[in-house]
mmCIF file of C-alpha atoms in Angstrom:
data_model
loop_
_atom_site.group_PDB
_atom_site.id
_atom_site.type_symbol
_atom_site.label_atom_id
_atom_site.label_comp_id
_atom_site.label_asym_id
_atom_site.label_seq_id
_atom_site.Cartn_x
_atom_site.Cartn_y
_atom_site.Cartn_z
ATOM 1 C CA MET A 167 19.786 14.930 -5.266
ATOM 2 C CA GLU A 168 19.912 10.860 -4.616
ATOM 3 C CA LYS A 169 16.357 9.229 -5.449
ATOM 4 C CA ILE A 170 15.120 7.707 -2.424
ATOM 5 C CA LYS A 171 15.498 3.313 -2.535
ATOM 6 C CA ILE A 172 12.396 1.500 -1.244
ATOM 7 C CA ALA A 173 12.152 -2.085 -0.927
ATOM 8 C CA ILE A 174 8.545 -3.675 -1.165
ATOM 9 C CA ILE A 175 7.294 -7.165 -0.220
ATOM 10 C CA GLY A 176 4.430 -8.035 -1.289
ATOM 11 C CA LEU A 177 1.069 -10.096 -3.823
ATOM 12 C CA THR A 178 0.806 -9.729 -7.118
ATOM 13 C CA GLY A 179 -1.792 -10.942 -8.870
ATOM 14 C CA GLN A 180 -4.174 -10.440 -11.889
ATOM 15 C CA SER A 181 -7.158 -7.497 -10.901
ATOM 16 C CA ILE A 182 -10.139 -8.637 -12.638
ATOM 17 C CA PHE A 183 -12.780 -5.146 -12.143
ATOM 18 C CA MET A 184 -16.557 -5.710 -13.298
ATOM 19 C CA ASN A 185 -18.407 -2.447 -13.063
ATOM 20 C CA ILE A 186 -22.158 -2.766 -11.408
ATOM 21 C CA ASP A 187 -24.660 -0.314 -10.533
ATOM 22 C CA TYR A 188 -25.502 -1.938 -7.090
ATOM 23 C CA PHE A 189 -23.440 -4.450 -5.414
ATOM 24 C CA HIS A 190 -25.727 -7.855 -5.083
ATOM 25 C CA LYS A 191 -28.435 -9.264 -2.937
ATOM 26 C CA ASP A 192 -27.840 -12.570 -0.874
ATOM 27 C CA GLY A 193 -28.982 -15.196 -4.267
ATOM 28 C CA GLU A 194 -28.835 -12.426 -6.883
ATOM 29 C CA THR A 195 -27.027 -13.151 -10.054
ATOM 30 C CA LYS A 196 -26.293 -9.781 -12.058
ATOM 31 C CA GLN A 197 -24.765 -8.570 -15.434
ATOM 32 C CA ALA A 198 -21.592 -6.546 -15.202
ATOM 33 C CA ASN A 199 -21.568 -3.458 -17.669
ATOM 34 C CA SER A 200 -17.865 -3.408 -18.193
ATOM 35 C CA LEU A 201 -14.664 -5.496 -17.982
ATOM 36 C CA TYR A 202 -11.184 -4.779 -17.292
ATOM 37 C CA ILE A 203 -8.273 -6.683 -16.796
ATOM 38 C CA GLU A 204 -4.663 -5.509 -14.957
ATOM 39 C CA PRO A 205 -1.713 -6.884 -12.586
ATOM 40 C CA GLY A 206 -2.157 -5.919 -9.074
ATOM 41 C CA GLY A 207 -2.143 -6.565 -5.262
ATOM 42 C CA LYS A 208 -1.248 -4.343 -2.201
ATOM 43 C CA GLY A 209 2.758 -4.059 -2.319
ATOM 44 C CA TYR A 210 2.195 -4.350 -6.812
ATOM 45 C CA ASN A 211 0.261 -1.088 -5.930
ATOM 46 C CA GLN A 212 2.395 0.034 -3.767
ATOM 47 C CA ALA A 213 5.954 -0.576 -5.607
ATOM 48 C CA ILE A 214 4.000 0.653 -9.090
ATOM 49 C CA ALA A 215 2.932 3.705 -6.931
ATOM 50 C CA CYS A 216 5.992 4.446 -5.339
ATOM 51 C CA LYS A 217 7.543 4.857 -8.973
ATOM 52 C CA LYS A 218 5.812 7.010 -9.985
ATOM 53 C CA LEU A 219 6.505 9.013 -7.126
ATOM 54 C CA GLY A 220 10.008 9.220 -7.909
ATOM 55 C CA THR A 221 11.447 6.955 -6.140
ATOM 56 C CA ASP A 222 13.845 3.615 -6.817
ATOM 57 C CA VAL A 223 11.617 0.555 -6.262
ATOM 58 C CA TYR A 224 12.419 -3.350 -5.190
ATOM 59 C CA TYR A 225 10.180 -5.382 -4.742
ATOM 60 C CA LEU A 226 9.493 -8.718 -3.922
ATOM 61 C CA THR A 227 6.574 -11.203 -4.714
ATOM 62 C CA ALA A 228 6.007 -15.211 -5.706
ATOM 63 C CA VAL A 229 4.115 -15.587 -8.387
ATOM 64 C CA GLY A 230 3.162 -18.902 -10.530
ATOM 65 C CA ASN A 231 5.033 -19.789 -13.780
ATOM 66 C CA ASP A 232 2.365 -18.850 -15.606
ATOM 67 C CA GLU A 233 1.155 -16.109 -18.338
ATOM 68 C CA TYR A 234 -0.551 -13.961 -15.687
ATOM 69 C CA GLY A 235 2.553 -14.181 -13.429
ATOM 70 C CA LYS A 236 4.977 -12.790 -16.632
ATOM 71 C CA SER A 237 2.522 -10.112 -17.502
ATOM 72 C CA CYS A 238 2.623 -9.403 -13.659
ATOM 73 C CA LYS A 239 6.911 -8.753 -14.017
ATOM 74 C CA LYS A 240 6.260 -7.229 -17.446
ATOM 75 C CA VAL A 241 4.269 -4.496 -16.766
ATOM 76 C CA MET A 242 6.787 -3.849 -13.428
ATOM 77 C CA ASP A 243 10.120 -3.969 -15.706
ATOM 78 C CA ASP A 244 8.391 -1.712 -18.861
ATOM 79 C CA LEU A 245 7.861 0.813 -15.673
ATOM 80 C CA GLY A 246 11.462 -0.050 -14.301
ATOM 81 C CA ILE A 247 10.826 -1.203 -11.548
ATOM 82 C CA ASN A 248 13.513 -3.930 -9.928
ATOM 83 C CA THR A 249 11.868 -7.262 -9.473
ATOM 84 C CA TYR A 250 12.668 -10.224 -7.520
ATOM 85 C CA TYR A 251 10.106 -12.895 -9.010
ATOM 86 C CA SER A 252 10.137 -16.401 -6.879
ATOM 87 C CA TYR A 253 8.501 -18.691 -9.142
ATOM 88 C CA LYS A 254 6.046 -21.411 -7.109
ATOM 89 C CA GLU A 255 4.296 -24.565 -8.327
ATOM 90 C CA GLU A 256 0.938 -22.564 -7.996
ATOM 91 C CA ASN A 257 -1.684 -20.730 -9.816
ATOM 92 C CA THR A 258 -0.611 -16.926 -9.452
ATOM 93 C CA ALA A 259 -2.831 -14.995 -7.608
ATOM 94 C CA VAL A 260 -6.017 -13.200 -8.882
ATOM 95 C CA ALA A 261 -8.473 -10.970 -7.599
ATOM 96 C CA THR A 262 -11.879 -9.606 -8.648
ATOM 97 C CA ILE A 263 -12.915 -6.267 -7.840
ATOM 98 C CA ILE A 264 -16.642 -4.754 -8.203
ATOM 99 C CA THR A 265 -17.503 -1.230 -8.505
ATOM 100 C CA ASN A 266 -20.758 0.151 -8.208
ATOM 101 C CA ASN A 267 -22.022 3.471 -9.623
ATOM 102 C CA ASN A 268 -20.944 5.138 -6.297
ATOM 103 C CA GLY A 269 -17.222 4.256 -6.932
ATOM 104 C CA ASP A 270 -17.473 1.677 -3.667
ATOM 105 C CA ASN A 271 -15.790 -1.374 -4.171
ATOM 106 C CA GLN A 272 -15.987 -4.970 -2.691
ATOM 107 C CA VAL A 273 -12.533 -7.313 -3.808
ATOM 108 C CA THR A 274 -12.375 -10.949 -3.188
ATOM 109 C CA VAL A 275 -8.713 -12.305 -3.507
ATOM 110 C CA TYR A 276 -6.600 -15.271 -4.018
ATOM 111 C CA LYS A 277 -3.874 -15.677 -2.881
ATOM 112 C CA GLY A 278 -2.036 -18.381 -4.679
ATOM 113 C CA ALA A 279 1.783 -18.621 -5.544
ATOM 114 C CA SER A 280 2.401 -15.353 -3.279
ATOM 115 C CA ASN A 281 1.407 -17.447 -0.027
ATOM 116 C CA LEU A 282 4.678 -19.427 -0.934
ATOM 117 C CA LEU A 283 6.563 -17.215 -0.432
ATOM 118 C CA ASP A 284 9.465 -18.484 1.868
ATOM 119 C CA LEU A 285 12.225 -17.475 3.782
ATOM 120 C CA ASN A 286 14.686 -18.705 1.755
ATOM 121 C CA ASP A 287 12.927 -15.834 -0.907
ATOM 122 C CA LEU A 288 13.541 -13.302 2.488
ATOM 123 C CA ASN A 289 16.907 -14.141 2.796
ATOM 124 C CA ASN A 290 18.215 -13.887 -1.113
ATOM 125 C CA PHE A 291 16.621 -10.390 -0.564
ATOM 126 C CA LYS A 292 18.339 -9.388 2.777
ATOM 127 C CA SER A 293 21.269 -7.677 0.774
ATOM 128 C CA ILE A 294 18.447 -5.660 -0.929
ATOM 129 C CA ILE A 295 16.949 -4.162 1.840
ATOM 130 C CA LYS A 296 19.978 -3.282 3.982
ATOM 131 C CA GLN A 297 20.698 -0.494 0.818
ATOM 132 C CA CYS A 298 17.545 0.775 0.808
ATOM 133 C CA ASP A 299 16.194 3.384 2.954
ATOM 134 C CA ILE A 300 12.653 2.233 3.584
ATOM 135 C CA LEU A 301 10.897 -0.755 4.173
ATOM 136 C CA LEU A 302 7.193 -0.680 2.898
ATOM 137 C CA VAL A 303 4.972 -3.952 4.262
ATOM 138 C CA GLN A 304 1.553 -4.777 4.372
ATOM 139 C CA ASN A 305 -0.203 -8.247 5.468
ATOM 140 C CA GLU A 306 -0.312 -9.997 2.255
ATOM 141 C CA MET A 307 2.643 -12.374 2.849
ATOM 142 C CA PRO A 308 2.783 -15.218 5.046
ATOM 143 C CA TYR A 309 3.612 -13.837 9.148
ATOM 144 C CA ASP A 310 6.934 -15.638 9.503
ATOM 145 C CA ILE A 311 8.087 -13.372 6.136
ATOM 146 C CA LEU A 312 6.315 -10.567 7.232
ATOM 147 C CA LYS A 313 7.873 -10.632 11.087
ATOM 148 C CA GLU A 314 11.185 -11.608 9.726
ATOM 149 C CA ALA A 315 11.033 -8.927 7.246
ATOM 150 C CA ILE A 316 10.402 -5.817 9.675
ATOM 151 C CA GLU A 317 12.933 -7.288 12.519
ATOM 152 C CA PHE A 318 15.829 -6.997 9.600
ATOM 153 C CA ALA A 319 14.951 -4.063 8.341
ATOM 154 C CA TYR A 320 14.523 -1.991 11.722
ATOM 155 C CA ASN A 321 17.832 -3.985 12.540
ATOM 156 C CA ASN A 322 19.564 -2.895 10.283
ATOM 157 C CA ASN A 323 18.293 0.485 10.441
ATOM 158 C CA VAL A 324 16.049 0.621 7.465
ATOM 159 C CA TYR A 325 13.138 2.951 8.290
ATOM 160 C CA VAL A 326 9.835 0.355 8.340
ATOM 161 C CA ILE A 327 6.499 1.440 6.858
ATOM 162 C CA TYR A 328 4.137 -0.863 7.899
ATOM 163 C CA ASN A 329 0.539 -1.009 6.515
ATOM 164 C CA PRO A 330 -1.236 -4.114 8.870
ATOM 165 C CA ALA A 331 -4.010 -4.709 5.961
ATOM 166 C CA PRO A 332 -5.801 -6.866 5.366
ATOM 167 C CA ALA A 333 -6.709 -7.423 9.031
ATOM 168 C CA ILE A 334 -5.737 -11.042 9.251
ATOM 169 C CA TYR A 335 -2.949 -11.191 12.011
ATOM 170 C CA ASP A 336 -2.125 -9.982 15.479
ATOM 171 C CA ILE A 337 0.393 -7.148 15.091
ATOM 172 C CA LYS A 338 1.154 -6.111 18.493
ATOM 173 C CA ASP A 339 4.897 -8.006 18.771
ATOM 174 C CA LEU A 340 5.864 -6.293 16.043
ATOM 175 C CA ILE A 341 4.374 -2.600 16.496
ATOM 176 C CA LYS A 342 8.274 -2.027 18.131
ATOM 177 C CA TYR A 343 9.958 -2.303 15.392
ATOM 178 C CA VAL A 344 7.645 -0.057 12.913
ATOM 179 C CA HIS A 345 8.430 3.478 12.429
ATOM 180 C CA ILE A 346 5.512 4.469 10.710
ATOM 181 C CA LEU A 347 2.082 2.453 11.336
ATOM 182 C CA ILE A 348 -0.628 2.975 8.660
ATOM 183 C CA PRO A 349 -4.292 1.337 9.666
ATOM 184 C CA ASN A 350 -7.502 1.995 8.877
ATOM 185 C CA GLU A 351 -10.257 3.036 11.372
ATOM 186 C CA SER A 352 -10.977 -0.463 11.572
ATOM 187 C CA GLU A 353 -7.766 -1.893 12.027
ATOM 188 C CA ALA A 354 -6.683 0.573 14.573
ATOM 189 C CA ASN A 355 -9.388 0.296 16.834
ATOM 190 C CA THR A 356 -8.383 -3.786 16.664
ATOM 191 C CA ILE A 357 -4.574 -3.121 17.503
ATOM 192 C CA TYR A 358 -4.905 -0.786 20.324
ATOM 193 C CA ASN A 359 -8.765 -2.099 21.436
ATOM 194 C CA LYS A 360 -10.361 1.755 21.610
ATOM 195 C CA ASN A 361 -11.534 4.078 19.571
ATOM 196 C CA ILE A 362 -9.358 6.466 17.774
ATOM 197 C CA GLU A 363 -9.589 9.418 19.642
ATOM 198 C CA ASP A 364 -8.730 7.891 22.955
ATOM 199 C CA ILE A 365 -5.233 6.590 21.214
ATOM 200 C CA THR A 366 -2.431 8.136 22.637
ATOM 201 C CA ILE A 367 1.290 7.059 21.505
ATOM 202 C CA THR A 368 3.940 7.182 24.081
ATOM 203 C CA ASP A 369 7.457 5.869 21.586
ATOM 204 C CA ASP A 370 8.757 7.245 19.113
ATOM 205 C CA LEU A 371 6.002 5.626 16.520
ATOM 206 C CA LYS A 372 4.085 7.702 13.963
ATOM 207 C CA LEU A 373 0.787 6.139 13.945
ATOM 208 C CA ILE A 374 -1.391 7.811 10.438
ATOM 209 C CA ILE A 375 -5.115 6.135 10.717
ATOM 210 C CA THR A 376 -6.908 6.284 7.176
ATOM 211 C CA LEU A 377 -10.419 7.343 7.019
ATOM 212 C CA GLY A 378 -10.969 7.234 3.599
ATOM 213 C CA SER A 379 -13.331 10.181 2.333
ATOM 214 C CA LYS A 380 -13.089 11.573 5.952
ATOM 215 C CA GLY A 381 -9.395 11.743 5.282
ATOM 216 C CA CYS A 382 -6.747 10.719 8.321
ATOM 217 C CA LEU A 383 -5.566 10.985 11.557
ATOM 218 C CA TYR A 384 -2.224 11.384 12.232
ATOM 219 C CA ILE A 385 -0.712 10.906 16.030
ATOM 220 C CA ASP A 386 2.798 11.056 18.102
ATOM 221 C CA LYS A 387 3.794 11.088 21.151
ATOM 222 C CA ASN A 388 3.445 15.091 20.855
ATOM 223 C CA ASN A 389 0.718 15.602 18.248
ATOM 224 C CA LYS A 390 -2.364 14.360 17.385
ATOM 225 C CA LYS A 391 -4.250 16.121 13.994
ATOM 226 C CA TYR A 392 -6.869 15.652 11.756
ATOM 227 C CA TYR A 393 -6.077 16.362 7.724
ATOM 228 C CA LYS A 394 -9.075 16.395 5.822
ATOM 229 C CA ALA A 395 -9.456 14.230 2.507
ATOM 230 C CA LEU A 396 -9.876 16.614 -0.991
ATOM 231 C CA ASN A 397 -13.059 17.239 -2.073
ATOM 232 C CA VAL A 398 -13.176 15.073 -5.545
ATOM 233 C CA ASN A 399 -15.795 13.074 -7.347
ATOM 234 C CA ALA A 400 -14.993 9.529 -6.576
ATOM 235 C CA ILE A 401 -14.855 7.676 -9.239
ATOM 236 C CA ASP A 402 -13.158 4.101 -8.344
ATOM 237 C CA THR A 403 -11.736 4.263 -5.275
ATOM 238 C CA THR A 404 -9.912 0.691 -5.275
ATOM 239 C CA GLY A 405 -6.250 1.271 -4.650
ATOM 240 C CA ALA A 406 -6.590 4.376 -3.118
ATOM 241 C CA GLY A 407 -4.972 3.571 0.706
ATOM 242 C CA ASP A 408 -2.124 2.043 -1.287
ATOM 243 C CA VAL A 409 -0.995 4.946 -3.311
ATOM 244 C CA PHE A 410 -1.652 6.987 -0.322
ATOM 245 C CA CYS A 411 0.606 4.643 1.871
ATOM 246 C CA ALA A 412 3.078 4.490 -1.388
ATOM 247 C CA ALA A 413 3.110 8.381 -0.681
ATOM 248 C CA ILE A 414 3.981 8.764 2.807
ATOM 249 C CA SER A 415 6.762 6.152 2.056
ATOM 250 C CA SER A 416 7.856 8.159 -0.797
ATOM 251 C CA PHE A 417 7.782 11.507 0.931
ATOM 252 C CA ILE A 418 8.827 10.970 4.439
ATOM 253 C CA LYS A 419 12.694 10.968 3.408
ATOM 254 C CA GLN A 420 12.336 14.158 1.134
ATOM 255 C CA GLU A 421 10.133 16.677 2.551
ATOM 256 C CA GLU A 422 10.914 18.689 5.992
ATOM 257 C CA ASN A 423 7.998 17.568 8.120
ATOM 258 C CA ILE A 424 5.475 15.252 8.377
ATOM 259 C CA ASP A 425 2.393 18.205 7.908
ATOM 260 C CA LYS A 426 3.573 18.223 4.289
ATOM 261 C CA VAL A 427 4.267 14.664 3.572
ATOM 262 C CA ILE A 428 0.752 13.550 4.661
ATOM 263 C CA LYS A 429 -1.064 16.843 2.637
ATOM 264 C CA LEU A 430 0.643 15.361 -0.641
ATOM 265 C CA SER A 431 0.092 12.053 0.413
ATOM 266 C CA THR A 432 -3.666 12.543 0.319
ATOM 267 C CA ILE A 433 -3.185 14.549 -2.732
ATOM 268 C CA SER A 434 -2.042 11.677 -3.839
ATOM 269 C CA SER A 435 -4.895 9.534 -3.054
ATOM 270 C CA ALA A 436 -7.333 12.199 -4.061
ATOM 271 C CA LEU A 437 -6.629 12.071 -7.634
ATOM 272 C CA HIS A 438 -5.724 8.307 -7.801
ATOM 273 C CA VAL A 439 -9.693 8.021 -7.070
ATOM 274 C CA GLN A 440 -10.569 10.655 -9.674
ATOM 275 C CA LYS A 441 -9.907 7.597 -12.673
ATOM 276 C CA LYS A 442 -10.968 3.983 -12.745
ATOM 277 C CA TYR A 443 -8.638 1.516 -11.878
ATOM 278 C CA VAL A 444 -5.350 1.354 -9.975
ATOM 279 C CA ILE A 445 -2.085 1.724 -12.231
ATOM 280 C CA ASP A 446 -3.307 4.162 -15.168
ATOM 281 C CA ALA A 447 -5.060 5.983 -12.004
ATOM 282 C CA THR A 448 -1.924 6.662 -9.988
ATOM 283 C CA PRO A 449 -0.332 9.750 -10.172
ATOM 284 C CA THR A 450 2.733 10.864 -11.083
ATOM 285 C CA ILE A 451 4.975 13.255 -8.520
ATOM 286 C CA GLU A 452 4.711 15.968 -11.111
ATOM 287 C CA GLU A 453 0.747 16.020 -10.779
ATOM 288 C CA VAL A 454 1.230 15.643 -7.030
ATOM 289 C CA TYR A 455 3.479 18.841 -6.679
ATOM 290 C CA ASP A 456 1.463 20.826 -9.310
ATOM 291 C CA VAL A 457 -1.907 20.175 -7.320
ATOM 292 C CA TYR A 458 0.044 20.815 -3.918
ATOM 293 C CA ASN A 459 1.691 24.162 -5.059
ATOM 294 C CA LYS A 460 -1.661 25.823 -6.740
ATOM 295 C CA LYS A 461 -3.087 24.881 -3.161
ATOM 296 C CA GLU A 462 -0.828 26.118 -1.213
ATOM 297 C CA ALA A 463 0.309 29.751 -3.206
#
């Protein structure tokens, strides 16, 4: 069977991980127990996860013409991801991820060159989007790029999956162009201005609200169903939401029903949080199906 083709647009940067016993109090200086550096960003993580989950990935981003930008691209090239990097006169984005001993994390991002992605970059990428089955996007790009990409994909019969994170834009005008929307609970509360239990869908949108360790809630115009998260020992939750979105995107065109897609995606994120950091922790399609087949046996 021909591989699913997924176009992704997002932020690319260097991620600096440090582990501490507990998060800082105001004014407190703490010593980190460890240091680890690897490329990252929501779109970047999603692209790598989609590739490891068996799809062909086409990734558009902007970086600085510096060592961080070059090393980020090399990792993707080595994995066989089709990269479309626009080089800007600005530093490549940087994120710091501080994780405590409970596996919780706090993330600070400097967008850098990724925030300079422009319509010319997108226009050069549109022919790629048209050839793909799915466009996967989040909010780590300028709003005009996000809006144009979603509308273009929708108008060219490309399936649109949108993870509206971080919650920095009013996206109500975009939802009509989206096939699957994947917010977390606070994002869903803001978008719909109501508690998630009270949200109803009247059109063809599929809404998947992620609930962290509690799993997720699926809503469409006919159904509303909670899915529990797997009971695992979470070591590091960084990138778990990105892996979940990537898994939904990877499996939605391959499996016969949304129930199986969500179960596979839940397994994907559960496998991910049992290892540290992001790239090496992201599971392969073989690992995901192995767990699924054992659970369903």
